Amino acid sequence: MKKLLMMLFSILLVFTAAACSKESADTSSKKTKDGKTIIRLAAKDDAPSNPAAVKYYDELAKALKKDENINVKFELVEVPQGTYAEKLNLLLTSGDIPDLIYFQGGDQQIAQQDLLEDLTPYIEKSKNIKNIIEPQNKQRLKNYPYLLWIKPLDQKTPVVRKDWFDKMASSKELMANPTPDNYYKFLKELVSNPPGGAKKPAFGLTVAGDVNEIDSIFKMAFGINQSWLKNSEGKYEYYKVSDKQKELLTYYQKLYKDGILDPQYLTKQWDTKEKAFYDGEAAVITGTNGKVIDLYNSKMTEVNGKQAELVVLPAAKGEFQGYGATDITKESRGYAISSQSKNKEVVFKVLDYLASPKGQMFDRLGYEKEQYNIVDNQIELTDKYYSEWYARYWEPTNYQPETPLKTPLLSEPATKSQQAVQQSYTEDNSFIIPEEFVTNWDAMENLYKEYSTDIITGKRPVSDFDKFVQEWKKAGGDEVTKYANENIK
Amino acid sequence: MKKLSLSSVIIYSILFLLSISVLIPILNILAMSLSDPLKVHELKGLDILPKGFSLINYEILLSNPLILRSLFNTIFITVAGTALNLFLTAMAAYVLARTDFVGKKLVMLLLIVIMVFEPGMIPEYLLVKDLGLLDTYASLILYKAINVYYLFILMRFFGDVPESIIEAARIDGAGHFRIFTRIMLPLSKPALATLGLFYGVYHWNEYFRATIYLTDPNKWPLQVVLRQFVVERDNTAMLGQLAGGSYEQIKNLDFASLQSGTIMISIVPLLILYPLILKYYAKGALEGGVKD
Amino acid sequence: MKIKAALSRIRKDWVIYLMLLPAIAYFVIFNIVPLIGMKLAFQDYRIIGDNQWVGLKHFKVLFSSPAFFDVLKNTIIISTMKMIFIFPIPIILSLMINEVRVGPFRKYVQSVVYLPHFLSWVVIAGIWISFLNPADGGINVIRNFFQMPSVDFITSKEHIRWVLVFSEMWRTAGWDSILYLAAIMKISPSLYEAARIDGASSVQQMRYITLPELTGTIVTVFILNLGFFMNAGFDQVFNLINDSVISVIDILDTYVYRIGILNGQYAYATAASLFKGVIGVVLILGTHFISKKISGKGVW
């Protein structure tokens, strides 16, 4: 027995020694390698274990050399998809900061420690970026100049399948005059006269977990066009405690009670919500305009046929009309340059290249002969483009490549949704909650969630809303409101 | 004919119902993994037969070029890790349970503190980094090499061994180490098997720390590779990297079913090995068996 | 004088210390060092440069929130419910399995009951949400069969904590029973033999032999689990929570997750861990010494 143990122990030691040995670590070498500047980059889907990413950055380096005579080599940092936020944070807090970093949250405290470069001077001197920058990006950069993310607006738009839409008598009225009442009529008709057969749909609307998703349809009609509204005394109050919100909740309560809003909405996740849509359980869902609507459209037509192509519904009309104000406090995600990087200028040049016509074509359309073919001096996008390509960097909304596109970038419903959102662009007056209010704010938001959910599901009467307002004010609402009035211009 | 007593009937029925309540959801997951992706949304919560039949999920999962390598990695980590775990835990448990020494109370207190406090990922990550163990198997094998909770459990088991046997050995002149190897270990087979199972399962299921510490895909364990595309529901990456599945098939994949496939693949080895461990549990019971 | 005696004892017991050495070395490197890192709870973390000492600032932030006491209340209530209702189940289960004489059935039960332990809470939440679905979930089908109305358990403030208790019971009872079964295996068969000769029935054997022999293990497990009392199950709550029931099942860990981890403010998380740890240690030591006084059995 003893001999066996000793043997096991020594085997263990050998194993441990073997396990401990690793390839010689190549610690951050900002030095140039055969004349090339090394750019270390951490981005969510671009890990060295992903051949598509490796190929992209190899090709990008080639294009940079050819078109701009910029000599770089990209070094991807392995950050796994499943735990991107955690691993990125650990990397950064352990002092290993790549040159170019993609953030999806968690950037504020890195910026607070002066570790992210202020991009304003770079953008001003840029060749291409300042030409494609959108109004919401400009505002956000003014407030928080560390993240760059030139992408379309992200408001959600409601969609429904065309064949069902056409079967409804109330559709025309809805399109002509989309008041909340007409919306109600339309949704009610879908439920009482199900166009797809019995219980298809079972409800008019569904959302994933909370009604914020349908706020984009109805909020503005009820007069809520910003986060902080001027009340009758001319002072700002938070929209969630305003009388307008009370009316909106009354409306939602009616939708729930009359079987229009899915009674299981609280436990739906994004995948079960989509499933309900494709299965015909719910008639209308909302999705981010553009790419997401494109996805919904292609899946819907795949499962239910071409006649089920999507129709983009208008925002409800009332005091205002639109899909919701745009937050301009800061970009919620985007690319940042490390202030500790030795190659800041070169990194920005890369970002600028991706905004140039050639760079845009590369990033948005892919590699010639794979994602697209040039036929008769026109770009024809292939199946490979539609199924697997996505733009890693900038996507200004009105993109026209130098060679005209024969096949569109997005399906018609998706393009329509984008246009609709752009037309109703307004800026929000929300602000980043200062640190001293953060814990109170969390409690206040939860208080709202509790009351609003209980009111919508009928567990509480609408009159309880006033109780909520009182509690909210006591839980820190008064302080934040005072702060808002002092700081909102 | 054996007469069935009332208590037996009650016990057998309860156990049967319990096993059914557990089995049905598992079979449901199995059914989901074997269903045709285009029909799988018809599958309801209590169904145990697949809708349509398709091996596409397994084809996709197993066609990942890293899968075989990851299986070896996991086996290596599990075997080496568990061996280290048992060796360290058993030796420490013996000393703490059956001996008295200066400073014992302090060690006990320290152990409780260690067990209860969770320092969090940052200090742990910094430690692994400073030890130069980033991207090594050692980072996974050495972390939680001794689980204090299990240590205390084993101490309890070792403590229950009758003093008389130990005394007898000591009179024969055996020192601590010999008592440990010749007496303690052989008498504690069920306990060691149980701990081996606990530690082994822990290593087998390792996912989070593997993603944090291992950057070389060739070192990735099974769980990481299985979930590589499932977590983010990423068709596009799959198309580029997998050997199996046509473009059409990947486009139509249902990620919930894919996820059930990963669950099934992870459970299978345990389903095979567990009955072997049951050997250690069978002996005592059947010996003490009684005919009512 | 005492020191000299102690030193000579140490020299005599050198084998013990040698045997303990690997474990101590492991603990010092991999546990003590990170524990010292918990001083982050009293600092503002700086990536470049030294951390700044801020004293109790983070604790004040965490504790001053109006939500904190609600969250603490929920944590304590849920943990207590789980202790009372879940803790005895694996014990009872192991006793029952032990009574099964039919080999194949016994193997079948043992091979099946531990399976849910391997499912992650993401999956289990999906299973239970589907099972508790008021429209067509299994539970309501059964209730309707008995003329009882359907209840939406998952969004019900009155029922959600019970959902936490029962889903956790379903997940862990089987796995935890393995431990008690191992303990039962250690009981000397001669005890049972003697009892049988004296004419004791199965139930009597369970009461007078099995249970008393198990007491040591039961007490150990109980006290150790108290160390994790403030945990209450983050993964479970995170996956089962919905807007209707936040006020009732938001626990310390989910609260800290929102405030701290989502914003990368790890210092809050560390402060909360410190708080939980202190309570855990106090609970363990307290119950250990009380239990030893009463029954002579404790954790060690």
CSV table of N, CA and C in Angstrom, one decimal, chain B residues 84-203:
chain,number,residue,atom,x,y,z
B,84,LEU,N,-5.1,14.1,-6.8
B,84,LEU,CA,-4.5,15.0,-5.9
B,84,LEU,C,-5.4,15.4,-4.8
B,85,ASN,N,-6.7,15.6,-5.1
B,85,ASN,CA,-7.7,16.0,-4.1
B,85,ASN,C,-7.8,14.9,-3.0
B,86,LEU,N,-7.9,13.7,-3.4
B,86,LEU,CA,-8.1,12.6,-2.5
B,86,LEU,C,-6.8,12.5,-1.6
B,87,PHE,N,-5.7,12.5,-2.2
B,87,PHE,CA,-4.5,12.3,-1.5
B,87,PHE,C,-4.3,13.4,-0.4
B,88,LEU,N,-4.5,14.7,-0.8
B,88,LEU,CA,-4.3,15.8,0.1
B,88,LEU,C,-5.4,15.8,1.2
B,89,THR,N,-6.6,15.6,0.7
B,89,THR,CA,-7.7,15.7,1.7
B,89,THR,C,-7.7,14.5,2.7
B,90,ALA,N,-7.4,13.3,2.2
B,90,ALA,CA,-7.3,12.2,3.1
B,90,ALA,C,-6.3,12.4,4.2
B,91,MET,N,-5.1,12.7,3.7
B,91,MET,CA,-4.0,12.9,4.7
B,91,MET,C,-4.3,13.9,5.7
B,92,ALA,N,-4.8,15.1,5.2
B,92,ALA,CA,-5.1,16.1,6.2
B,92,ALA,C,-6.2,15.7,7.1
B,93,ALA,N,-7.2,15.0,6.6
B,93,ALA,CA,-8.4,14.6,7.4
B,93,ALA,C,-7.9,13.6,8.5
B,94,TYR,N,-7.0,12.8,8.1
B,94,TYR,CA,-6.5,11.8,9.2
B,94,TYR,C,-5.9,12.6,10.3
B,95,VAL,N,-4.9,13.5,9.9
B,95,VAL,CA,-4.2,14.2,11.0
B,95,VAL,C,-5.2,15.0,11.8
B,96,LEU,N,-6.1,15.7,11.2
B,96,LEU,CA,-7.0,16.6,12.0
B,96,LEU,C,-8.0,15.8,12.8
B,97,ALA,N,-8.4,14.6,12.3
B,97,ALA,CA,-9.4,13.8,13.0
B,97,ALA,C,-8.9,12.9,14.1
B,98,ARG,N,-7.7,12.4,13.9
B,98,ARG,CA,-7.2,11.4,14.8
B,98,ARG,C,-6.0,11.7,15.6
B,99,THR,N,-5.4,12.9,15.4
B,99,THR,CA,-4.3,13.2,16.2
B,99,THR,C,-4.5,14.5,16.9
B,100,ASP,N,-3.7,14.8,17.9
B,100,ASP,CA,-3.7,16.1,18.5
B,100,ASP,C,-2.3,16.7,18.5
B,101,PHE,N,-2.3,17.9,18.2
B,101,PHE,CA,-0.9,18.6,18.1
B,101,PHE,C,-1.1,20.0,18.4
B,102,VAL,N,0.1,20.6,18.7
B,102,VAL,CA,0.1,22.0,19.0
B,102,VAL,C,-0.4,22.8,17.8
B,103,GLY,N,-1.3,23.7,18.1
B,103,GLY,CA,-1.8,24.6,17.0
B,103,GLY,C,-3.0,24.0,16.3
B,104,LYS,N,-3.5,22.9,16.8
B,104,LYS,CA,-4.7,22.3,16.1
B,104,LYS,C,-5.9,23.2,16.1
B,105,LYS,N,-6.2,23.8,17.2
B,105,LYS,CA,-7.3,24.7,17.3
B,105,LYS,C,-7.2,25.8,16.3
B,106,LEU,N,-6.0,26.4,16.2
B,106,LEU,CA,-5.8,27.5,15.2
B,106,LEU,C,-6.1,27.0,13.8
B,107,VAL,N,-5.6,25.8,13.5
B,107,VAL,CA,-5.8,25.3,12.1
B,107,VAL,C,-7.3,25.1,11.9
B,108,MET,N,-8.0,24.6,12.8
B,108,MET,CA,-9.5,24.4,12.7
B,108,MET,C,-10.2,25.7,12.4
B,109,LEU,N,-9.8,26.7,13.2
B,109,LEU,CA,-10.4,28.0,13.0
B,109,LEU,C,-10.1,28.6,11.6
B,110,LEU,N,-8.9,28.4,11.2
B,110,LEU,CA,-8.5,28.9,9.9
B,110,LEU,C,-9.3,28.2,8.8
B,111,LEU,N,-9.5,26.9,9.0
B,111,LEU,CA,-10.2,26.2,8.0
B,111,LEU,C,-11.6,26.7,7.8
B,112,ILE,N,-12.3,27.0,8.9
B,112,ILE,CA,-13.6,27.5,8.9
B,112,ILE,C,-13.6,28.8,8.1
B,113,VAL,N,-12.7,29.7,8.5
B,113,VAL,CA,-12.6,30.9,7.8
B,113,VAL,C,-12.4,30.8,6.3
B,114,ILE,N,-11.5,29.9,5.9
B,114,ILE,CA,-11.3,29.6,4.5
B,114,ILE,C,-12.5,29.1,3.8
B,115,MET,N,-13.3,28.3,4.5
B,115,MET,CA,-14.4,27.7,3.8
B,115,MET,C,-15.5,28.7,3.6
B,116,VAL,N,-15.7,29.6,4.5
B,116,VAL,CA,-16.8,30.5,4.4
B,116,VAL,C,-16.6,31.8,3.6
B,117,PHE,N,-15.4,32.3,3.6
B,117,PHE,CA,-15.1,33.5,2.9
B,117,PHE,C,-14.8,33.3,1.4
B,118,GLU,N,-15.5,34.1,0.6
B,118,GLU,CA,-15.2,34.0,-0.9
B,118,GLU,C,-14.5,35.3,-1.3
B,119,PRO,N,-13.2,35.2,-1.5
B,119,PRO,CA,-12.4,36.4,-1.9
B,119,PRO,C,-12.9,37.0,-3.2
B,120,GLY,N,-13.4,36.2,-4.1
B,120,GLY,CA,-13.8,36.8,-5.4
B,120,GLY,C,-12.8,36.5,-6.5
B,121,MET,N,-13.2,36.8,-7.7
B,121,MET,CA,-12.4,36.5,-8.8
B,121,MET,C,-11.1,37.3,-8.9
B,122,ILE,N,-11.1,38.5,-8.6
B,122,ILE,CA,-9.9,39.4,-8.8
B,122,ILE,C,-8.7,38.9,-8.0
B,123,PRO,N,-8.8,38.7,-6.7
B,123,PRO,CA,-7.6,38.2,-6.0
B,123,PRO,C,-7.2,36.8,-6.5
B,124,GLU,N,-8.1,36.0,-6.8
B,124,GLU,CA,-7.8,34.7,-7.3
B,124,GLU,C,-7.0,34.8,-8.7
B,125,TYR,N,-7.6,35.6,-9.6
B,125,TYR,CA,-7.0,35.7,-10.9
B,125,TYR,C,-5.5,36.3,-10.7
B,126,LEU,N,-5.4,37.3,-9.9
B,126,LEU,CA,-4.1,37.9,-9.7
B,126,LEU,C,-3.1,36.9,-9.2
B,127,LEU,N,-3.6,36.0,-8.3
B,127,LEU,CA,-2.7,35.0,-7.7
B,127,LEU,C,-2.2,34.0,-8.8
B,128,VAL,N,-3.2,33.5,-9.5
B,128,VAL,CA,-2.9,32.6,-10.6
B,128,VAL,C,-1.9,33.2,-11.6
B,129,LYS,N,-2.1,34.5,-11.9
B,129,LYS,CA,-1.2,35.2,-12.8
B,129,LYS,C,0.2,35.3,-12.2
B,130,ASP,N,0.2,35.7,-10.9
B,130,ASP,CA,1.6,35.9,-10.3
B,130,ASP,C,2.3,34.6,-10.1
B,131,LEU,N,1.6,33.5,-10.0
B,131,LEU,CA,2.3,32.2,-9.9
B,131,LEU,C,2.7,31.7,-11.3
B,132,GLY,N,2.4,32.4,-12.3
B,132,GLY,CA,2.7,32.0,-13.7
B,132,GLY,C,1.9,30.8,-14.2
B,133,LEU,N,0.7,30.7,-13.6
B,133,LEU,CA,-0.1,29.5,-14.0
B,133,LEU,C,-1.2,29.8,-15.0
B,134,LEU,N,-1.1,31.0,-15.6
B,134,LEU,CA,-2.2,31.3,-16.6
B,134,LEU,C,-1.9,30.4,-17.8
B,135,ASP,N,-3.0,29.9,-18.3
B,135,ASP,CA,-3.0,29.0,-19.4
B,135,ASP,C,-2.3,27.7,-19.2
B,136,THR,N,-2.4,27.2,-18.0
B,136,THR,CA,-1.8,25.9,-17.7
B,136,THR,C,-2.9,25.0,-17.1
B,137,TYR,N,-2.8,23.7,-17.2
B,137,TYR,CA,-3.7,22.8,-16.6
B,137,TYR,C,-3.7,22.9,-15.0
B,138,ALA,N,-2.5,23.3,-14.6
B,138,ALA,CA,-2.3,23.4,-13.1
B,138,ALA,C,-3.3,24.4,-12.5
B,139,SER,N,-3.6,25.4,-13.3
B,139,SER,CA,-4.5,26.4,-12.7
B,139,SER,C,-5.8,25.8,-12.3
B,140,LEU,N,-6.2,24.8,-13.1
B,140,LEU,CA,-7.5,24.1,-12.8
B,140,LEU,C,-7.3,23.0,-11.8
B,141,ILE,N,-6.2,22.3,-11.8
B,141,ILE,CA,-6.0,21.2,-10.9
B,141,ILE,C,-5.8,21.7,-9.5
B,142,LEU,N,-5.0,22.8,-9.4
B,142,LEU,CA,-4.6,23.2,-8.1
B,142,LEU,C,-5.6,24.0,-7.4
B,143,TYR,N,-6.5,24.7,-8.2
B,143,TYR,CA,-7.5,25.5,-7.5
B,143,TYR,C,-8.5,24.5,-6.8
B,144,LYS,N,-8.9,24.8,-5.6
B,144,LYS,CA,-9.7,24.0,-4.8
B,144,LYS,C,-9.2,22.5,-4.8
B,145,ALA,N,-7.9,22.4,-4.6
B,145,ALA,CA,-7.3,21.1,-4.5
B,145,ALA,C,-7.8,20.4,-3.2
B,146,ILE,N,-8.1,21.3,-2.2
B,146,ILE,CA,-8.7,20.7,-1.0
B,146,ILE,C,-10.0,21.5,-0.8
B,147,ASN,N,-11.1,20.9,-0.9
B,147,ASN,CA,-12.4,21.6,-0.6
B,147,ASN,C,-12.6,21.4,0.9
B,148,VAL,N,-12.6,22.5,1.6
B,148,VAL,CA,-12.7,22.4,3.1
B,148,VAL,C,-13.9,21.7,3.6
B,149,TYR,N,-15.0,21.9,2.9
B,149,TYR,CA,-16.3,21.2,3.3
B,149,TYR,C,-16.1,19.7,3.2
B,150,TYR,N,-15.6,19.3,2.1
B,150,TYR,CA,-15.3,17.8,2.0
B,150,TYR,C,-14.3,17.3,3.0
B,151,LEU,N,-13.4,18.2,3.3
B,151,LEU,CA,-12.4,17.8,4.3
B,151,LEU,C,-13.0,17.6,5.7
B,152,PHE,N,-13.9,18.4,6.0
B,152,PHE,CA,-14.6,18.2,7.3
B,152,PHE,C,-15.5,17.0,7.3
B,153,ILE,N,-16.1,16.7,6.1
B,153,ILE,CA,-16.9,15.5,6.0
B,153,ILE,C,-16.0,14.3,6.2
B,154,LEU,N,-14.9,14.3,5.5
B,154,LEU,CA,-14.0,13.1,5.7
B,154,LEU,C,-13.5,13.0,7.1
B,155,MET,N,-13.2,14.1,7.7
B,155,MET,CA,-12.8,14.1,9.1
B,155,MET,C,-13.9,13.4,10.0
B,156,ARG,N,-15.1,13.7,9.7
B,156,ARG,CA,-16.2,13.0,10.4
B,156,ARG,C,-16.1,11.5,10.2
B,157,PHE,N,-15.9,11.1,8.9
B,157,PHE,CA,-15.9,9.7,8.6
B,157,PHE,C,-14.7,9.0,9.3
B,158,PHE,N,-13.5,9.7,9.2
B,158,PHE,CA,-12.4,9.1,9.9
B,158,PHE,C,-12.6,9.0,11.4
B,159,GLY,N,-13.2,10.1,11.9
B,159,GLY,CA,-13.4,10.1,13.3
B,159,GLY,C,-14.3,9.0,13.8
B,160,ASP,N,-15.2,8.4,13.0
B,160,ASP,CA,-16.1,7.4,13.4
B,160,ASP,C,-15.5,6.0,13.4
B,161,VAL,N,-14.2,5.9,12.9
B,161,VAL,CA,-13.6,4.6,12.9
B,161,VAL,C,-13.3,4.3,14.4
B,162,PRO,N,-13.6,3.1,14.8
B,162,PRO,CA,-13.5,2.7,16.2
B,162,PRO,C,-12.1,2.9,16.7
B,163,GLU,N,-12.0,3.5,17.9
B,163,GLU,CA,-10.7,3.7,18.5
B,163,GLU,C,-9.9,2.5,18.7
B,164,SER,N,-10.6,1.4,19.0
B,164,SER,CA,-10.0,0.1,19.4
B,164,SER,C,-9.0,-0.4,18.3
B,165,ILE,N,-9.5,-0.2,17.0
B,165,ILE,CA,-8.6,-0.7,15.9
B,165,ILE,C,-7.3,0.1,15.9
B,166,ILE,N,-7.5,1.4,16.0
B,166,ILE,CA,-6.3,2.2,15.9
B,166,ILE,C,-5.4,1.9,17.1
B,167,GLU,N,-6.0,1.7,18.3
B,167,GLU,CA,-5.2,1.4,19.5
B,167,GLU,C,-4.4,0.2,19.3
B,168,ALA,N,-5.1,-0.8,18.7
B,168,ALA,CA,-4.4,-2.1,18.5
B,168,ALA,C,-3.2,-1.9,17.6
B,169,ALA,N,-3.4,-1.1,16.5
B,169,ALA,CA,-2.2,-0.9,15.6
B,169,ALA,C,-1.1,-0.2,16.3
B,170,ARG,N,-1.5,0.8,17.2
B,170,ARG,CA,-0.4,1.6,17.8
B,170,ARG,C,0.4,0.7,18.8
B,171,ILE,N,-0.3,-0.2,19.4
B,171,ILE,CA,0.4,-1.1,20.3
B,171,ILE,C,1.4,-2.0,19.5
B,172,ASP,N,1.0,-2.3,18.3
B,172,ASP,CA,1.9,-3.1,17.5
B,172,ASP,C,3.0,-2.3,17.0
B,173,GLY,N,3.0,-1.0,17.3
B,173,GLY,CA,4.2,-0.1,16.9
B,173,GLY,C,4.0,0.7,15.7
B,174,ALA,N,2.8,0.8,15.2
B,174,ALA,CA,2.6,1.5,13.9
B,174,ALA,C,2.7,3.0,14.2
B,175,GLY,N,3.3,3.7,13.3
B,175,GLY,CA,3.4,5.2,13.4
B,175,GLY,C,2.2,5.8,12.7
B,176,HIS,N,2.1,7.1,12.7
B,176,HIS,CA,0.9,7.7,12.1
B,176,HIS,C,0.7,7.4,10.7
B,177,PHE,N,1.8,7.5,9.9
B,177,PHE,CA,1.7,7.3,8.5
B,177,PHE,C,1.2,5.9,8.2
B,178,ARG,N,1.7,4.9,8.9
B,178,ARG,CA,1.3,3.6,8.7
B,178,ARG,C,-0.2,3.3,9.0
B,179,ILE,N,-0.6,3.9,10.1
B,179,ILE,CA,-2.0,3.8,10.5
B,179,ILE,C,-2.9,4.4,9.4
B,180,PHE,N,-2.4,5.5,8.9
B,180,PHE,CA,-3.2,6.2,7.9
B,180,PHE,C,-3.3,5.2,6.7
B,181,THR,N,-2.2,4.7,6.2
B,181,THR,CA,-2.3,3.9,5.0
B,181,THR,C,-2.8,2.5,5.1
B,182,ARG,N,-2.5,1.9,6.3
B,182,ARG,CA,-2.8,0.5,6.4
B,182,ARG,C,-4.2,0.3,7.0
B,183,ILE,N,-4.7,1.3,7.8
B,183,ILE,CA,-5.9,1.1,8.5
B,183,ILE,C,-7.0,2.1,8.0
B,184,MET,N,-6.7,3.4,8.2
B,184,MET,CA,-7.7,4.4,7.8
B,184,MET,C,-8.2,4.2,6.4
B,185,LEU,N,-7.3,4.2,5.4
B,185,LEU,CA,-7.8,4.2,4.0
B,185,LEU,C,-8.6,3.0,3.7
B,186,PRO,N,-8.1,1.8,4.0
B,186,PRO,CA,-8.9,0.6,3.6
B,186,PRO,C,-10.2,0.6,4.2
B,187,LEU,N,-10.3,1.1,5.5
B,187,LEU,CA,-11.6,1.0,6.1
B,187,LEU,C,-12.6,2.1,5.7
B,188,SER,N,-12.1,3.0,4.9
B,188,SER,CA,-13.0,4.1,4.5
B,188,SER,C,-13.4,4.1,3.0
B,189,LYS,N,-13.4,3.0,2.5
B,189,LYS,CA,-13.7,2.9,1.0
B,189,LYS,C,-15.0,3.7,0.6
B,190,PRO,N,-16.1,3.5,1.3
B,190,PRO,CA,-17.3,4.2,0.8
B,190,PRO,C,-17.0,5.7,0.9
B,191,ALA,N,-16.4,6.2,2.0
B,191,ALA,CA,-16.2,7.6,2.1
B,191,ALA,C,-15.3,8.1,1.0
B,192,LEU,N,-14.2,7.4,0.7
B,192,LEU,CA,-13.3,7.8,-0.3
B,192,LEU,C,-13.9,7.8,-1.7
B,193,ALA,N,-14.7,6.7,-1.9
B,193,ALA,CA,-15.4,6.7,-3.2
B,193,ALA,C,-16.4,7.9,-3.3
B,194,THR,N,-17.1,8.2,-2.2
B,194,THR,CA,-18.0,9.3,-2.3
B,194,THR,C,-17.2,10.6,-2.6
B,195,LEU,N,-16.1,10.9,-1.8
B,195,LEU,CA,-15.4,12.1,-2.1
B,195,LEU,C,-14.8,12.1,-3.5
B,196,GLY,N,-14.3,10.9,-3.9
B,196,GLY,CA,-13.8,10.8,-5.3
B,196,GLY,C,-14.9,11.2,-6.3
B,197,LEU,N,-16.1,10.8,-6.0
B,197,LEU,CA,-17.2,11.1,-6.9
B,197,LEU,C,-17.4,12.6,-6.9
B,198,PHE,N,-17.5,13.2,-5.7
B,198,PHE,CA,-17.8,14.6,-5.6
B,198,PHE,C,-16.7,15.4,-6.3
B,199,TYR,N,-15.4,15.1,-6.0
B,199,TYR,CA,-14.4,15.9,-6.6
B,199,TYR,C,-14.3,15.7,-8.1
B,200,GLY,N,-14.5,14.4,-8.5
B,200,GLY,CA,-14.5,14.0,-9.9
B,200,GLY,C,-15.6,14.8,-10.7
B,201,VAL,N,-16.8,14.8,-10.2
B,201,VAL,CA,-17.8,15.6,-10.9
B,201,VAL,C,-17.5,17.0,-10.9
B,202,TYR,N,-17.0,17.6,-9.9
B,202,TYR,CA,-16.6,19.0,-9.9
B,202,TYR,C,-15.6,19.3,-11.0
B,203,HIS,N,-14.6,18.4,-11.2
B,203,HIS,CA,-13.6,18.7,-12.3
B,203,HIS,C,-14.3,18.5,-13.6
